């Protein structure tokens, strides 16, 4: 038998054991990248929406507070101007009555002055947060 | 020389995902920095607004204290003088304890502080885990696939090899073939695997960081919005304190007017050789004005409870007892 025809001798190796780290892992890695990108894009969209809502809330709320503040300021300016005029009138009335010796009118004028001073225009709105709530409530009726 | 395609593709893939990871990571870092700046600017605005408001409260407090002194003086000049007159004429006098205004007490309600750029609602552990798994998956999966499908440069299926031979054949395959066949060999294959492994890991890490940046910016904007509302509330409160000053001026003016007239009435009364039957009108006039002074001294500036509430401040009007 020639050497060329001599059969190959030796130990026959079994096929390599299937790796525990299979090709599926590579696909898993790719999936992770795709999922990670998709999750990020979804989160970004959500955060952008949240920020737009926050921005709208702040703009609307600030405007509402400014309007309420301006409304109150104008209201009080008018109320105190009218009260000042009334108080001046009552003092004049008192002086005239005292000069004329009219005790009854004097007492009436004094009572008027005291009663007016006692009634504080601020009494009903000292809770500014309640005022804000009332402004937010379209059904609230403002009684002046 | 023909460039080995497999390592080039692997390196290209690894590099592009790695660069993508670096860029997204940098963007995330920049967003966190921006978020911090937004929150810091808002906080500065809040602190400034609170300082202005506290200064306004202090001025209002001073005015109320001054009015408290005016009340005290009014009691001395009118009520005590009238009481002394009555006592001189053998009448009984009972003076009730007087409560004088003593200023304004402020209780500040701070808004919730900015939670910071790093928030707990981004799952860092998951992000890190996925990044590690992605890297490990690429590191293990690619050689696994090569082992199953590739052939060594000798033409033998790699799956039929084992041990160091299989590993070398796999790496050489990843390197575009053995050096002898014009490929990059084991060294290039190992390098290509390294690059393709680290790229996706960096990308996942970068995306996690970028998610954090997005959330941090939202939190900062939320804080900024809270500050904007609180600053406007503070402006409203200051405007209310202007009105409270007007109210103090009103009551102070009324008190001064009554004190002046009561003093005149008392002076007239004291000049008389007082006879209760003859001088009833003079006595009644002085008494009526004295009562008016007493009543005005007890007038509430705001409401009976003397409190002002806003979202940020709780103000209480304080009283002291006249000695």
Tab-separated table of C-alpha atoms in Angstrom:
chain	number	residue	atom	x	y	z
A	1	UNK	CA	0.000	0.000	0.000
A	2	UNK	CA	1.454	3.337	-1.005
A	3	UNK	CA	1.756	6.169	1.468
A	4	UNK	CA	-0.780	8.155	-0.534
A	5	UNK	CA	-3.332	5.512	-0.121
A	6	UNK	CA	-2.641	5.107	3.580
A	7	UNK	CA	-5.738	6.164	5.492
A	8	UNK	CA	-5.429	9.125	7.856
A	9	UNK	CA	-4.797	7.934	11.316
A	10	UNK	CA	-5.426	9.630	14.618
A	11	UNK	CA	-8.144	10.621	17.005
A	12	UNK	CA	-11.269	11.957	15.353
A	13	UNK	CA	-12.268	15.175	17.069
A	14	UNK	CA	-15.911	15.627	17.871
A	15	UNK	CA	-17.547	18.767	16.544
A	16	UNK	CA	-16.897	21.719	18.779
A	17	UNK	CA	-19.352	21.978	21.610
A	18	UNK	CA	-21.999	24.594	20.963
A	19	UNK	CA	-20.885	27.772	22.644
A	20	UNK	CA	-22.962	28.894	25.569
A	21	UNK	CA	-22.540	32.378	24.127
A	22	UNK	CA	-24.571	31.878	21.013
A	23	UNK	CA	-25.282	34.047	18.040
A	24	UNK	CA	-28.491	35.046	19.773
A	25	UNK	CA	-26.361	37.231	22.086
A	26	UNK	CA	-25.246	39.341	19.151
A	27	UNK	CA	-28.870	39.809	18.122
A	28	UNK	CA	-29.695	40.625	21.746
A	29	UNK	CA	-26.994	43.276	21.749
A	30	UNK	CA	-28.445	44.783	18.579
A	31	UNK	CA	-31.917	44.664	20.101
A	32	UNK	CA	-30.628	46.448	23.202
A	33	UNK	CA	-29.223	49.221	21.044
A	34	UNK	CA	-32.465	49.541	19.084
A	35	UNK	CA	-34.632	49.375	22.248
A	36	UNK	CA	-32.375	51.826	24.064
A	37	UNK	CA	-32.624	54.300	21.186
A	38	UNK	CA	-36.393	53.860	20.936
A	39	UNK	CA	-36.831	54.258	24.721
A	40	UNK	CA	-34.736	57.406	24.680
A	41	UNK	CA	-36.717	58.909	21.785
A	42	UNK	CA	-40.005	58.100	23.528
A	43	UNK	CA	-38.766	59.590	26.818
A	44	UNK	CA	-37.526	62.684	24.998
A	45	UNK	CA	-40.953	63.163	23.410
A	46	UNK	CA	-42.649	62.749	26.813
A	47	UNK	CA	-40.288	65.200	28.502
A	48	UNK	CA	-40.773	67.767	25.714
A	49	UNK	CA	-44.560	67.482	26.188
A	50	UNK	CA	-44.195	67.840	29.967
A	51	UNK	CA	-42.009	70.929	29.524
A	52	UNK	CA	-44.516	72.482	27.107
A	53	UNK	CA	-47.307	71.861	29.671
A	54	UNK	CA	-45.210	73.339	32.492
A	55	UNK	CA	-44.483	76.382	30.371
A	56	UNK	CA	-48.179	76.870	29.555
A	57	UNK	CA	-49.134	76.448	33.244
A	58	UNK	CA	-46.568	79.033	34.367
A	59	UNK	CA	-47.585	81.556	31.702
A	60	UNK	CA	-51.316	81.196	32.440
A	61	UNK	CA	-50.859	81.205	36.225
A	62	UNK	CA	-48.535	84.226	36.246
A	63	UNK	CA	-50.933	86.141	34.006
A	64	UNK	CA	-53.861	85.220	36.253
A	65	UNK	CA	-52.022	86.380	39.383
A	66	UNK	CA	-51.041	89.637	37.689
A	67	UNK	CA	-54.643	90.248	36.625
A	68	UNK	CA	-55.923	89.475	40.134
A	69	UNK	CA	-53.322	91.735	41.692
A	70	UNK	CA	-54.110	94.577	39.317
A	71	UNK	CA	-57.850	94.122	39.899
A	72	UNK	CA	-57.411	94.258	43.678
A	73	UNK	CA	-55.065	97.230	43.502
A	74	UNK	CA	-57.538	99.259	41.413
A	75	UNK	CA	-60.443	98.191	43.602
A	76	UNK	CA	-58.709	99.235	46.828
A	77	UNK	CA	-57.462	102.504	45.353
A	78	UNK	CA	-61.058	103.373	44.516
A	79	UNK	CA	-62.479	102.160	47.849
A	80	UNK	CA	-59.930	104.044	49.969
A	81	UNK	CA	-60.335	107.220	47.886
A	82	UNK	CA	-64.105	107.111	48.491
A	83	UNK	CA	-63.639	106.401	52.190
A	84	UNK	CA	-61.176	109.290	52.536
A	85	UNK	CA	-63.717	111.613	50.969
A	86	UNK	CA	-66.464	110.353	53.317
A	87	UNK	CA	-64.237	110.670	56.402
A	88	UNK	CA	-63.291	114.252	55.455
A	89	UNK	CA	-66.979	115.054	55.014
A	90	UNK	CA	-67.879	113.555	58.404
A	91	UNK	CA	-65.117	115.523	60.161
A	92	UNK	CA	-66.371	118.733	58.545
A	93	UNK	CA	-69.859	117.791	59.656
A	94	UNK	CA	-68.568	117.186	63.199
A	95	UNK	CA	-66.712	120.503	63.322
A	96	UNK	CA	-69.787	122.397	62.140
A	97	UNK	CA	-72.010	120.618	64.661
A	98	UNK	CA	-69.568	121.274	67.534
A	99	UNK	CA	-69.214	124.904	66.553
A	100	UNK	CA	-73.015	125.194	66.517
A	101	UNK	CA	-73.323	123.360	69.825
A	102	UNK	CA	-75.411	120.634	68.219
A	103	UNK	CA	-74.619	117.665	70.472
A	104	UNK	CA	-76.889	115.226	68.679
A	105	UNK	CA	-75.341	115.900	65.251
A	106	UNK	CA	-71.847	115.838	66.774
A	107	UNK	CA	-72.493	112.428	68.297
A	108	UNK	CA	-73.929	111.200	65.017
A	109	UNK	CA	-70.866	112.383	63.078
A	110	UNK	CA	-68.496	110.811	65.606
A	111	UNK	CA	-70.412	107.523	65.391
A	112	UNK	CA	-70.259	107.686	61.600
A	113	UNK	CA	-66.487	108.216	61.675
A	114	UNK	CA	-65.922	105.363	64.112
A	115	UNK	CA	-68.204	102.965	62.251
A	116	UNK	CA	-66.522	103.709	58.961
A	117	UNK	CA	-63.042	103.257	60.433
A	118	UNK	CA	-64.129	100.004	62.071
A	119	UNK	CA	-65.206	98.457	58.787
A	120	UNK	CA	-61.997	97.259	57.215
A	121	UNK	CA	-62.185	96.818	53.445
A	122	UNK	CA	-59.368	94.276	53.812
A	123	UNK	CA	-61.356	92.002	56.121
A	124	UNK	CA	-62.808	89.808	53.406
A	125	UNK	CA	-59.720	89.326	51.351
A	126	UNK	CA	-56.911	88.881	53.836
A	127	UNK	CA	-56.510	85.337	52.601
A	128	UNK	CA	-54.868	85.963	49.254
A	129	UNK	CA	-54.765	82.286	48.382
A	130	UNK	CA	-58.583	82.221	48.701
A	131	UNK	CA	-58.778	85.246	46.452
A	132	UNK	CA	-56.706	83.354	43.869
A	133	UNK	CA	-58.986	80.332	44.186
A	134	UNK	CA	-62.021	82.552	43.718
A	135	UNK	CA	-60.435	84.044	40.611
A	136	UNK	CA	-59.839	80.546	39.265
A	137	UNK	CA	-63.496	79.700	39.844
A	138	UNK	CA	-65.672	81.013	37.000
A	139	UNK	CA	-68.806	80.459	39.147
A	140	UNK	CA	-67.616	82.682	41.982
A	141	UNK	CA	-69.762	85.775	42.415
A	142	UNK	CA	-67.955	88.919	43.603
A	143	UNK	CA	-70.177	91.024	45.784
A	144	UNK	CA	-69.150	94.647	46.220
B	1	UNK	CA	-3.606	44.858	-1.063
B	2	UNK	CA	-7.300	44.168	-0.641
B	3	UNK	CA	-8.592	45.599	2.574
B	4	UNK	CA	-10.099	42.954	4.851
B	5	UNK	CA	-13.826	43.652	4.836
B	6	UNK	CA	-14.926	41.869	8.032
B	7	UNK	CA	-12.701	43.753	10.521
B	8	UNK	CA	-13.417	47.010	8.691
B	9	UNK	CA	-17.167	46.487	9.063
B	10	UNK	CA	-16.778	45.512	12.718
B	11	UNK	CA	-14.496	48.438	13.512
B	12	UNK	CA	-16.785	50.787	11.555
B	13	UNK	CA	-19.826	49.531	13.440
B	14	UNK	CA	-18.079	49.749	16.801
B	15	UNK	CA	-16.664	53.184	16.068
B	16	UNK	CA	-19.957	54.629	14.811
B	17	UNK	CA	-21.940	53.329	17.802
B	18	UNK	CA	-19.127	54.400	20.128
B	19	UNK	CA	-19.017	57.914	18.630
B	20	UNK	CA	-22.823	57.977	18.809
B	21	UNK	CA	-22.552	57.014	22.483
B	22	UNK	CA	-19.996	59.746	23.185
B	23	UNK	CA	-22.090	62.365	21.380
B	24	UNK	CA	-25.364	61.399	23.113
B	25	UNK	CA	-23.524	61.185	26.432
B	26	UNK	CA	-22.079	64.665	25.899
B	27	UNK	CA	-25.507	65.972	24.949
B	28	UNK	CA	-26.908	64.432	28.131
B	29	UNK	CA	-24.151	66.052	30.160
B	30	UNK	CA	-24.812	69.429	28.523
B	31	UNK	CA	-28.548	69.093	29.197
B	32	UNK	CA	-27.822	68.404	32.868
B	33	UNK	CA	-25.553	71.441	32.980
B	34	UNK	CA	-28.244	73.572	31.319
B	35	UNK	CA	-30.835	72.203	33.753
B	36	UNK	CA	-28.592	73.160	36.652
B	37	UNK	CA	-28.173	76.689	35.215
B	38	UNK	CA	-31.949	77.076	34.712
B	39	UNK	CA	-32.633	75.924	38.292
B	40	UNK	CA	-29.867	78.120	39.690
B	41	UNK	CA	-31.161	81.230	37.859
B	42	UNK	CA	-34.691	80.474	39.122
B	43	UNK	CA	-33.419	80.030	42.682
B	44	UNK	CA	-31.569	83.364	42.472
B	45	UNK	CA	-34.766	85.058	41.291
B	46	UNK	CA	-36.696	83.451	44.149
B	47	UNK	CA	-34.158	84.533	46.776
B	48	UNK	CA	-34.143	88.112	45.408
B	49	UNK	CA	-37.932	88.216	45.390
B	50	UNK	CA	-38.079	86.934	48.963
B	51	UNK	CA	-35.513	89.528	50.058
B	52	UNK	CA	-37.586	92.353	48.490
B	53	UNK	CA	-40.733	90.956	50.132
B	54	UNK	CA	-39.069	90.650	53.522
B	55	UNK	CA	-37.861	94.236	53.197
B	56	UNK	CA	-41.423	95.294	52.344
B	57	UNK	CA	-42.769	93.355	55.343
B	58	UNK	CA	-40.155	95.070	57.548
B	59	UNK	CA	-41.292	98.540	56.357
B	60	UNK	CA	-44.930	97.627	56.916
B	61	UNK	CA	-43.994	96.312	60.352
B	62	UNK	CA	-42.287	99.613	61.196
B	63	UNK	CA	-45.366	101.588	60.107
B	64	UNK	CA	-47.664	99.405	62.218
B	65	UNK	CA	-45.348	99.774	65.225
B	66	UNK	CA	-45.401	103.535	64.697
B	67	UNK	CA	-49.189	103.414	64.659
B	68	UNK	CA	-49.036	101.382	67.885
B	69	UNK	CA	-47.091	104.281	69.450
B	70	UNK	CA	-49.723	106.717	68.125
B	71	UNK	CA	-52.384	104.589	69.841
B	72	UNK	CA	-50.421	104.671	73.084
B	73	UNK	CA	-50.029	108.423	72.853
B	74	UNK	CA	-53.751	108.813	72.099
B	75	UNK	CA	-54.631	106.858	75.237
B	76	UNK	CA	-52.276	108.989	77.306
B	77	UNK	CA	-53.462	112.283	75.844
B	78	UNK	CA	-57.183	111.578	75.813
B	79	UNK	CA	-58.376	108.512	77.705
B	80	UNK	CA	-56.128	108.870	80.756
B	81	UNK	CA	-56.696	112.625	80.829
B	82	UNK	CA	-60.471	112.141	80.709
B	83	UNK	CA	-60.239	109.432	83.380
B	84	UNK	CA	-58.221	111.788	85.572
B	85	UNK	CA	-60.830	114.509	85.069
B	86	UNK	CA	-63.623	112.137	86.074
B	87	UNK	CA	-61.679	110.953	89.127
B	88	UNK	CA	-61.077	114.551	90.171
B	89	UNK	CA	-64.807	114.958	90.327
B	90	UNK	CA	-65.270	112.057	92.696
B	91	UNK	CA	-66.503	109.639	90.114
B	92	UNK	CA	-65.416	106.046	89.775
B	93	UNK	CA	-63.283	105.078	86.843
B	94	UNK	CA	-62.549	101.682	85.416
B	95	UNK	CA	-59.960	101.491	82.704
B	96	UNK	CA	-59.862	98.298	80.709
B	97	UNK	CA	-56.541	96.869	79.622
B	98	UNK	CA	-55.596	98.304	76.265
B	99	UNK	CA	-54.044	96.302	73.483
B	100	UNK	CA	-51.788	98.303	71.230
B	101	UNK	CA	-50.533	97.313	67.831
B	102	UNK	CA	-47.032	95.947	67.969
B	103	UNK	CA	-46.165	95.124	64.383
B	104	UNK	CA	-46.349	92.318	61.922
B	105	UNK	CA	-45.039	88.800	62.359
B	106	UNK	CA	-44.083	86.987	59.168
B	107	UNK	CA	-43.956	83.261	58.662
B	108	UNK	CA	-42.389	82.284	55.366
B	109	UNK	CA	-43.390	79.192	53.429
B	110	UNK	CA	-40.572	78.244	51.119
B	111	UNK	CA	-41.220	76.507	47.841
B	112	UNK	CA	-39.784	73.055	47.402
B	113	UNK	CA	-36.122	73.241	46.481
B	114	UNK	CA	-34.807	71.997	43.124
B	115	UNK	CA	-34.202	68.270	43.451
B	116	UNK	CA	-30.934	68.516	41.533
B	117	UNK	CA	-29.784	67.418	38.095
B	118	UNK	CA	-29.561	63.749	39.072
B	119	UNK	CA	-32.976	62.258	39.586
B	120	UNK	CA	-33.947	58.900	40.949
B	121	UNK	CA	-36.531	58.161	38.294
B	122	UNK	CA	-33.977	57.281	35.625
B	123	UNK	CA	-33.096	53.663	36.069
B	124	UNK	CA	-29.340	53.911	36.261
B	125	UNK	CA	-28.906	50.284	37.286
B	126	UNK	CA	-31.011	49.099	34.374
B	127	UNK	CA	-29.098	51.433	32.035
B	128	UNK	CA	-25.753	50.175	33.259
B	129	UNK	CA	-26.978	46.569	33.150
B	130	UNK	CA	-28.278	46.878	29.599
B	131	UNK	CA	-25.033	48.578	28.537
B	132	UNK	CA	-23.000	45.758	30.091
B	133	UNK	CA	-25.227	43.083	28.606
B	134	UNK	CA	-25.060	44.720	25.190
B	135	UNK	CA	-21.266	44.764	25.336
B	136	UNK	CA	-21.089	41.210	26.659
B	137	UNK	CA	-23.627	40.096	24.068
B	138	UNK	CA	-21.596	41.545	21.240
B	139	UNK	CA	-18.362	40.188	22.710
B	140	UNK	CA	-19.740	36.671	23.068
B	141	UNK	CA	-22.279	36.557	20.275
B	142	UNK	CA	-20.076	37.571	17.384
B	143	UNK	CA	-17.416	34.854	17.973
B	144	UNK	CA	-20.276	32.411	18.580
B	145	UNK	CA	-21.771	33.185	15.195
B	146	UNK	CA	-18.363	32.946	13.552
B	147	UNK	CA	-17.742	29.571	15.193
B	148	UNK	CA	-21.018	28.260	13.844
B	149	UNK	CA	-20.754	29.592	10.340
B	150	UNK	CA	-17.140	30.429	9.548
B	151	UNK	CA	-14.347	28.372	8.126
B	152	UNK	CA	-10.665	28.519	9.038
B	153	UNK	CA	-8.168	29.645	6.399
B	154	UNK	CA	-7.350	25.994	5.863
B	155	UNK	CA	-10.930	25.500	4.712
B	156	UNK	CA	-11.882	23.526	7.810
B	157	UNK	CA	-15.195	24.494	9.400
B	158	UNK	CA	-14.423	26.302	12.650
B	159	UNK	CA	-17.254	24.395	14.292
B	160	UNK	CA	-15.179	21.252	13.844
B	161	UNK	CA	-12.280	22.802	15.758
B	162	UNK	CA	-11.901	23.194	19.485
B	163	UNK	CA	-9.792	24.917	22.100
B	164	UNK	CA	-7.054	27.360	21.088
B	165	UNK	CA	-7.336	26.339	17.437
B	166	UNK	CA	-11.025	27.299	17.337
B	167	UNK	CA	-10.337	30.580	19.141
B	168	UNK	CA	-7.425	31.486	16.834
B	169	UNK	CA	-9.448	30.543	13.760
B	170	UNK	CA	-12.380	32.660	14.979
B	171	UNK	CA	-10.182	35.670	15.663
B	172	UNK	CA	-8.398	35.229	12.344
B	173	UNK	CA	-11.796	35.057	10.593
B	174	UNK	CA	-12.812	38.283	12.330
B	175	UNK	CA	-9.492	39.741	11.176
B	176	UNK	CA	-10.432	39.000	7.566
B	177	UNK	CA	-8.432	35.783	7.364
B	178	UNK	CA	-4.988	34.679	8.442
B	179	UNK	CA	-1.944	36.808	7.723
B	180	UNK	CA	-0.790	34.078	5.333
B	181	UNK	CA	-3.895	34.493	3.192
B	182	UNK	CA	-3.586	38.300	3.156
B	183	UNK	CA	-5.998	38.986	6.021
B	184	UNK	CA	-5.399	40.915	9.209
B	185	UNK	CA	-4.910	37.825	11.297
B	186	UNK	CA	-5.689	37.131	14.927
B	187	UNK	CA	-4.421	40.527	16.136
B	188	UNK	CA	-6.755	42.526	13.862
B	189	UNK	CA	-9.639	40.176	14.637
B	190	UNK	CA	-9.150	40.669	18.391
B	191	UNK	CA	-8.972	44.447	17.925
B	192	UNK	CA	-12.100	44.466	15.736
B	193	UNK	CA	-14.016	42.445	18.340
B	194	UNK	CA	-12.891	44.843	21.048
B	195	UNK	CA	-14.077	47.878	19.095
B	196	UNK	CA	-17.415	46.326	18.121
B	197	UNK	CA	-17.982	45.355	21.776
B	198	UNK	CA	-17.295	48.715	23.363
B	199	UNK	CA	-19.270	50.797	20.804
B	200	UNK	CA	-22.802	49.588	21.691
B	201	UNK	CA	-21.933	49.735	25.410
B	202	UNK	CA	-20.993	53.385	25.003
B	203	UNK	CA	-24.135	54.080	22.974
B	204	UNK	CA	-26.422	52.577	25.633
B	205	UNK	CA	-24.508	54.479	28.331
B	206	UNK	CA	-24.808	57.690	26.326
B	207	UNK	CA	-28.548	57.205	25.847
B	208	UNK	CA	-29.021	56.614	29.586
B	209	UNK	CA	-27.099	59.817	30.319
B	210	UNK	CA	-29.139	61.696	27.723
B	211	UNK	CA	-32.390	60.426	29.290
B	212	UNK	CA	-31.131	61.765	32.591
B	213	UNK	CA	-30.419	65.111	30.921
B	214	UNK	CA	-33.973	65.284	29.540
B	215	UNK	CA	-35.489	64.531	32.954
B	216	UNK	CA	-33.181	66.974	34.692
B	217	UNK	CA	-34.253	69.716	32.273
B	218	UNK	CA	-37.935	68.957	32.923
B	219	UNK	CA	-37.344	69.106	36.686
B	220	UNK	CA	-35.490	72.392	36.285
B	221	UNK	CA	-38.332	73.829	34.201
B	222	UNK	CA	-40.817	72.672	36.838
B	223	UNK	CA	-38.796	74.445	39.521
B	224	UNK	CA	-38.566	77.532	37.309
B	225	UNK	CA	-42.372	77.524	36.897
B	226	UNK	CA	-42.888	77.182	40.668
B	227	UNK	CA	-40.524	80.117	41.207
B	228	UNK	CA	-42.309	82.230	38.571
B	229	UNK	CA	-45.638	81.649	40.360
B	230	UNK	CA	-44.098	82.245	43.810
B	231	UNK	CA	-42.455	85.488	42.601
B	232	UNK	CA	-45.814	86.752	41.282
B	233	UNK	CA	-47.482	85.732	44.543
B	234	UNK	CA	-44.851	87.725	46.399
B	235	UNK	CA	-45.511	90.748	44.152
B	236	UNK	CA	-49.235	90.425	44.930
B	237	UNK	CA	-48.470	90.261	48.628
B	238	UNK	CA	-46.299	93.397	48.387
B	239	UNK	CA	-49.144	95.133	46.592
B	240	UNK	CA	-51.461	94.004	49.400
B	241	UNK	CA	-49.004	95.445	51.934
B	242	UNK	CA	-49.196	98.780	50.065
B	243	UNK	CA	-52.953	98.596	50.614
B	244	UNK	CA	-52.411	97.701	54.267
B	245	UNK	CA	-50.245	100.833	54.580
B	246	UNK	CA	-53.116	102.842	53.099
B	247	UNK	CA	-55.416	101.297	55.705
B	248	UNK	CA	-52.946	102.191	58.500
B	249	UNK	CA	-52.772	105.757	57.157
B	250	UNK	CA	-56.577	105.925	57.115
B	251	UNK	CA	-56.992	104.762	60.714
B	252	UNK	CA	-54.022	106.847	61.829
B	253	UNK	CA	-55.573	109.931	60.188
B	254	UNK	CA	-58.953	109.290	61.839
B	255	UNK	CA	-57.267	108.757	65.216
B	256	UNK	CA	-55.231	111.964	64.880
B	257	UNK	CA	-58.368	113.922	63.912
B	258	UNK	CA	-60.306	112.602	66.889
B	259	UNK	CA	-57.400	113.053	69.326
B	260	UNK	CA	-57.008	116.683	68.286
B	261	UNK	CA	-60.730	117.386	68.757
B	262	UNK	CA	-60.870	115.405	72.005
B	263	UNK	CA	-57.918	117.380	73.393
B	264	UNK	CA	-59.678	120.630	72.494
B	265	UNK	CA	-62.861	119.383	74.163
B	266	UNK	CA	-60.908	118.296	77.265
B	267	UNK	CA	-59.053	121.574	77.439
B	268	UNK	CA	-62.378	123.441	77.336
B	269	UNK	CA	-63.795	121.145	79.981
B	270	UNK	CA	-60.781	121.521	82.267
B	271	UNK	CA	-60.970	125.315	82.068
B	272	UNK	CA	-64.457	125.271	83.541
B	273	UNK	CA	-65.381	125.456	87.211
B	274	UNK	CA	-67.067	122.174	86.474
B	275	UNK	CA	-70.630	121.815	87.566
B	276	UNK	CA	-72.268	118.627	86.401
B	277	UNK	CA	-75.678	120.285	86.104
B	278	UNK	CA	-74.441	123.248	84.089
B	279	UNK	CA	-71.759	121.698	81.952
B	280	UNK	CA	-73.381	118.478	80.757
B	281	UNK	CA	-73.001	119.395	77.069
B	282	UNK	CA	-69.258	120.080	77.401
B	283	UNK	CA	-68.782	116.881	79.380
B	284	UNK	CA	-70.804	114.860	76.884
B	285	UNK	CA	-68.782	116.239	73.964
B	286	UNK	CA	-65.453	115.338	75.587
B	287	UNK	CA	-66.793	111.953	76.626
B	288	UNK	CA	-68.141	111.181	73.149
B	289	UNK	CA	-64.766	112.020	71.591
B	290	UNK	CA	-62.922	110.020	74.262
B	291	UNK	CA	-65.046	106.965	73.522
B	292	UNK	CA	-64.394	107.485	69.835
B	293	UNK	CA	-60.630	107.567	70.484
B	294	UNK	CA	-60.929	104.410	72.567
B	295	UNK	CA	-62.929	102.677	69.844
B	296	UNK	CA	-60.539	103.693	67.090
B	297	UNK	CA	-57.631	102.359	69.155
B	298	UNK	CA	-59.387	98.996	69.123
B	299	UNK	CA	-60.135	98.959	65.391
B	300	UNK	CA	-58.826	95.928	63.538
B	301	UNK	CA	-56.562	96.833	60.660
B	302	UNK	CA	-57.555	93.832	58.580
B	303	UNK	CA	-59.952	91.311	60.046
B	304	UNK	CA	-60.646	90.311	63.622
B	305	UNK	CA	-58.019	87.566	63.529
B	306	UNK	CA	-55.470	90.029	62.144
B	307	UNK	CA	-53.981	87.566	59.706
B	308	UNK	CA	-52.898	87.799	56.101
B	309	UNK	CA	-52.361	84.609	54.206
B	310	UNK	CA	-50.725	84.122	50.866
B	311	UNK	CA	-49.184	81.083	49.218
B	312	UNK	CA	-45.772	82.140	50.494
B	313	UNK	CA	-46.295	84.135	53.648
B	314	UNK	CA	-48.464	84.040	56.682
B	315	UNK	CA	-48.578	87.426	58.361
B	316	UNK	CA	-50.026	88.003	61.803
B	317	UNK	CA	-50.651	91.391	63.339
B	318	UNK	CA	-49.179	91.453	66.840
B	319	UNK	CA	-50.503	93.339	69.854
B	320	UNK	CA	-48.971	94.371	73.136
B	321	UNK	CA	-50.672	95.334	76.342
B	322	UNK	CA	-50.387	98.956	77.390
B	323	UNK	CA	-48.618	99.287	80.732
